[in-house]
Amino acid sequence: MNREELKEKYGKKRIPHEWRKTDWFTTLVVTFFGSGMSPKAPGTMGSLTAAIVAYPMAVLASHLFNGKESLSLPLHISKTQSEFPINLFFLIAALFVFFAAIPFVKKAMKDTGTEDPGWIVIDEVCGIFMALAFFPTDIIVAHPWFLAIAFGLFRFFDILKPLGIHKMEKLPGAWGVMADDLLGGVYSGILLWLSAVGIYALSFS
């Protein structure tokens, strides 16, 4: 056998992944720097990568805005007034990812002839950032384990798709790919905030 025949018979064969059919920059965006290329649970890997990246983002926001990146809104719970935080930094990040990703997701699906393939995980990134839009940056920096809670809550909503999330998938094309995770992020963020309030209340009870 010559070298080519040996390579064909014993060489490591390249798996013909669908994402190879689109350009490298689109692949980089929709797989979130390759995290979606994981052979197992790409959505989980994309969400985990986004949660990890969120920590240095929170640290950066804390230094740049000096704790002023959140807007607190009054909220009445059981006849008592509390503060509901809107983290403007992560809200803007989530919305930026949402709208910026639409043309890339659309192109990736068109080039590969797929509909919402698992390796497209930029929607999970949008969802994680949206979940953190309901949580103060200073708490994320001081207690990064809340990122694990955000990750777990988001994966719950992303997998089961309750409360109208599944309906968002039916939006046309890339909009449906992105919108269901954005809504999942909203639900996750609300539960994340309620979890923090509960933990805080128990610690001082």
GROMACS .gro file of C-alpha atoms in nm:
model
  205
    1MET     CA    1   0.000   0.000   0.000
    2ASN     CA    2   0.114   0.351  -0.073
    3ARG     CA    3   0.091   0.638   0.172
    4GLU     CA    4  -0.251   0.756   0.054
    5GLU     CA    5  -0.400   0.408   0.082
    6LEU     CA    6  -0.259   0.364   0.433
    7LYS     CA    7  -0.395   0.703   0.535
    8GLU     CA    8  -0.738   0.615   0.397
    9LYS     CA    9  -0.750   0.279   0.575
   10TYR     CA   10  -0.590   0.358   0.910
   11GLY     CA   11  -0.587   0.734   0.931
   12LYS     CA   12  -0.817   0.928   1.162
   13LYS     CA   13  -1.119   1.027   0.957
   14ARG     CA   14  -1.261   1.376   0.989
   15ILE     CA   15  -1.621   1.381   1.100
   16PRO     CA   16  -1.826   1.573   0.840
   17HIS     CA   17  -1.987   1.812   1.087
   18GLU     CA   18  -2.263   2.028   0.941
   19TRP     CA   19  -2.099   2.349   1.056
   20ARG     CA   20  -1.813   2.289   0.814
   21LYS     CA   21  -2.048   2.398   0.535
   22THR     CA   22  -2.058   2.761   0.645
   23ASP     CA   23  -1.776   3.015   0.679
   24TRP     CA   24  -1.540   3.014   0.976
   25PHE     CA   25  -1.655   3.345   1.127
   26THR     CA   26  -2.021   3.243   1.124
   27THR     CA   27  -1.920   2.914   1.285
   28LEU     CA   28  -1.720   3.102   1.550
   29VAL     CA   29  -2.020   3.318   1.637
   30VAL     CA   30  -2.299   3.060   1.640
   31THR     CA   31  -2.094   2.797   1.825
   32PHE     CA   32  -1.972   3.064   2.070
   33PHE     CA   33  -1.603   3.014   2.009
   34GLY     CA   34  -1.641   2.642   1.950
   35SER     CA   35  -1.830   2.546   2.267
   36GLY     CA   36  -2.119   2.423   2.053
   37MET     CA   37  -1.891   2.177   1.877
   38SER     CA   38  -1.896   1.949   2.181
   39PRO     CA   39  -2.004   1.600   2.065
   40LYS     CA   40  -2.215   1.561   2.378
   41ALA     CA   41  -2.465   1.813   2.520
   42PRO     CA   42  -2.356   2.114   2.310
   43GLY     CA   43  -2.633   2.328   2.457
   44THR     CA   44  -2.510   2.257   2.807
   45MET     CA   45  -2.153   2.336   2.707
   46GLY     CA   46  -2.260   2.662   2.543
   47SER     CA   47  -2.457   2.764   2.851
   48LEU     CA   48  -2.170   2.669   3.081
   49THR     CA   49  -1.921   2.866   2.873
   50ALA     CA   50  -2.150   3.170   2.881
   51ALA     CA   51  -2.184   3.144   3.261
   52ILE     CA   52  -1.805   3.125   3.296
   53VAL     CA   53  -1.751   3.422   3.064
   54ALA     CA   54  -2.014   3.617   3.259
   55TYR     CA   55  -1.792   3.637   3.566
   56PRO     CA   56  -1.507   3.844   3.414
   57MET     CA   57  -1.778   4.051   3.241
   58ALA     CA   58  -1.932   4.123   3.581
   59VAL     CA   59  -1.591   4.215   3.725
   60LEU     CA   60  -1.529   4.447   3.431
   61ALA     CA   61  -1.871   4.610   3.470
   62SER     CA   62  -1.810   4.657   3.842
   63HIS     CA   63  -1.484   4.841   3.773
   64LEU     CA   64  -1.613   5.046   3.482
   65PHE     CA   65  -1.943   5.158   3.630
   66ASN     CA   66  -1.856   5.146   3.999
   67GLY     CA   67  -2.175   4.968   4.100
   68LYS     CA   68  -2.403   5.195   3.894
   69GLU     CA   69  -2.482   4.950   3.615
   70SER     CA   70  -2.806   4.833   3.784
   71LEU     CA   71  -3.141   5.007   3.798
   72SER     CA   72  -3.358   4.915   4.096
   73LEU     CA   73  -3.734   4.914   4.056
   74PRO     CA   74  -3.981   4.912   4.347
   75LEU     CA   75  -4.164   4.582   4.394
   76HIS     CA   76  -4.436   4.505   4.646
   77ILE     CA   77  -4.429   4.156   4.797
   78SER     CA   78  -4.671   4.060   5.077
   79LYS     CA   79  -4.742   4.422   5.169
   80THR     CA   80  -4.372   4.501   5.195
   81GLN     CA   81  -4.171   4.698   4.943
   82SER     CA   82  -3.859   4.543   4.801
   83GLU     CA   83  -3.618   4.632   4.524
   84PHE     CA   84  -3.618   4.446   4.194
   85PRO     CA   85  -3.284   4.499   4.018
   86ILE     CA   86  -3.251   4.545   3.645
   87ASN     CA   87  -2.886   4.492   3.555
   88LEU     CA   88  -2.847   4.726   3.259
   89PHE     CA   89  -2.505   4.586   3.168
   90PHE     CA   90  -2.626   4.229   3.119
   91LEU     CA   91  -2.959   4.343   2.975
   92ILE     CA   92  -2.775   4.533   2.701
   93ALA     CA   93  -2.537   4.237   2.654
   94ALA     CA   94  -2.831   3.996   2.613
   95LEU     CA   95  -3.015   4.221   2.367
   96PHE     CA   96  -2.696   4.286   2.172
   97VAL     CA   97  -2.628   3.914   2.139
   98PHE     CA   98  -2.992   3.854   2.043
   99PHE     CA   99  -3.006   4.100   1.754
  100ALA     CA  100  -2.643   4.062   1.643
  101ALA     CA  101  -2.675   3.683   1.625
  102ILE     CA  102  -2.988   3.675   1.406
  103PRO     CA  103  -2.810   3.717   1.068
  104PHE     CA  104  -2.537   3.469   1.165
  105VAL     CA  105  -2.787   3.205   1.278
  106LYS     CA  106  -2.990   3.261   0.963
  107LYS     CA  107  -2.680   3.220   0.745
  108ALA     CA  108  -2.559   2.912   0.934
  109MET     CA  109  -2.891   2.733   0.894
  110LYS     CA  110  -2.920   2.830   0.528
  111ASP     CA  111  -2.564   2.721   0.444
  112THR     CA  112  -2.599   2.388   0.623
  113GLY     CA  113  -2.961   2.314   0.538
  114THR     CA  114  -3.056   2.269   0.904
  115GLU     CA  115  -3.323   2.400   1.141
  116ASP     CA  116  -3.196   2.493   1.488
  117PRO     CA  117  -2.912   2.236   1.506
  118GLY     CA  118  -2.761   2.161   1.845
  119TRP     CA  119  -2.425   2.316   1.762
  120ILE     CA  120  -2.583   2.662   1.738
  121VAL     CA  121  -2.547   2.776   2.099
  122ILE     CA  122  -2.534   3.154   2.070
  123ASP     CA  123  -2.901   3.147   2.176
  124GLU     CA  124  -2.800   2.984   2.505
  125VAL     CA  125  -2.547   3.264   2.557
  126CYS     CA  126  -2.824   3.519   2.508
  127GLY     CA  127  -3.039   3.332   2.762
  128ILE     CA  128  -2.768   3.320   3.029
  129PHE     CA  129  -2.696   3.692   2.992
  130MET     CA  130  -3.069   3.766   3.012
  131ALA     CA  131  -3.098   3.564   3.333
  132LEU     CA  132  -2.822   3.776   3.486
  133ALA     CA  133  -3.003   4.094   3.381
  134PHE     CA  134  -3.222   4.042   3.688
  135PHE     CA  135  -2.932   4.018   3.930
  136PRO     CA  136  -2.692   4.284   4.071
  137THR     CA  137  -2.337   4.270   3.938
  138ASP     CA  138  -2.180   4.327   4.279
  139ILE     CA  139  -2.345   4.010   4.412
  140ILE     CA  140  -2.222   3.811   4.110
  141VAL     CA  141  -1.868   3.931   4.179
  142ALA     CA  142  -1.888   3.864   4.554
  143HIS     CA  143  -2.071   3.531   4.524
  144PRO     CA  144  -1.988   3.373   4.186
  145TRP     CA  145  -2.164   3.050   4.285
  146PHE     CA  146  -2.488   3.229   4.192
  147LEU     CA  147  -2.373   3.176   3.834
  148ALA     CA  148  -2.414   2.802   3.892
  149ILE     CA  149  -2.773   2.863   4.005
  150ALA     CA  150  -2.837   3.078   3.698
  151PHE     CA  151  -2.692   2.803   3.479
  152GLY     CA  152  -2.909   2.534   3.639
  153LEU     CA  153  -3.228   2.740   3.620
  154PHE     CA  154  -3.169   2.833   3.258
  155ARG     CA  155  -3.100   2.473   3.154
  156PHE     CA  156  -3.425   2.372   3.324
  157PHE     CA  157  -3.625   2.618   3.115
  158ASP     CA  158  -3.421   2.554   2.801
  159ILE     CA  159  -3.479   2.180   2.812
  160LEU     CA  160  -3.842   2.162   2.930
  161LYS     CA  161  -3.958   2.486   2.761
  162PRO     CA  162  -4.264   2.554   2.982
  163LEU     CA  163  -4.476   2.871   3.014
  164GLY     CA  164  -4.492   2.961   2.646
  165ILE     CA  165  -4.123   2.909   2.570
  166HIS     CA  166  -4.205   2.627   2.328
  167LYS     CA  167  -4.436   2.860   2.135
  168MET     CA  168  -4.151   3.104   2.081
  169GLU     CA  169  -3.967   2.832   1.888
  170LYS     CA  170  -4.236   2.854   1.623
  171LEU     CA  171  -4.134   3.204   1.522
  172PRO     CA  172  -3.983   3.205   1.172
  173GLY     CA  173  -3.620   3.103   1.121
  174ALA     CA  174  -3.351   3.254   1.336
  175TRP     CA  175  -3.602   3.454   1.538
  176GLY     CA  176  -3.748   3.133   1.679
  177VAL     CA  177  -3.402   2.996   1.756
  178MET     CA  178  -3.314   3.302   1.961
  179ALA     CA  179  -3.648   3.406   2.112
  180ASP     CA  180  -3.724   3.093   2.316
  181ASP     CA  181  -3.390   3.120   2.499
  182LEU     CA  182  -3.442   3.491   2.560
  183LEU     CA  183  -3.775   3.415   2.730
  184GLY     CA  184  -3.617   3.126   2.918
  185GLY     CA  185  -3.356   3.371   3.042
  186VAL     CA  186  -3.628   3.605   3.169
  187TYR     CA  187  -3.792   3.327   3.371
  188SER     CA  188  -3.454   3.209   3.499
  189GLY     CA  189  -3.360   3.560   3.605
  190ILE     CA  190  -3.680   3.611   3.802
  191LEU     CA  191  -3.632   3.279   3.984
  192LEU     CA  192  -3.265   3.362   4.041
  193TRP     CA  193  -3.362   3.687   4.209
  194LEU     CA  194  -3.627   3.512   4.420
  195SER     CA  195  -3.367   3.250   4.520
  196ALA     CA  196  -3.129   3.522   4.633
  197VAL     CA  197  -3.405   3.692   4.833
  198GLY     CA  198  -3.493   3.359   4.996
  199ILE     CA  199  -3.130   3.279   5.083
  200TYR     CA  200  -3.085   3.630   5.225
  201ALA     CA  201  -3.403   3.601   5.433
  202LEU     CA  202  -3.301   3.261   5.575
  203SER     CA  203  -2.955   3.386   5.665
  204PHE     CA  204  -3.102   3.662   5.882
  205SER     CA  205  -3.396   3.469   6.025
   0.00000   0.00000   0.00000
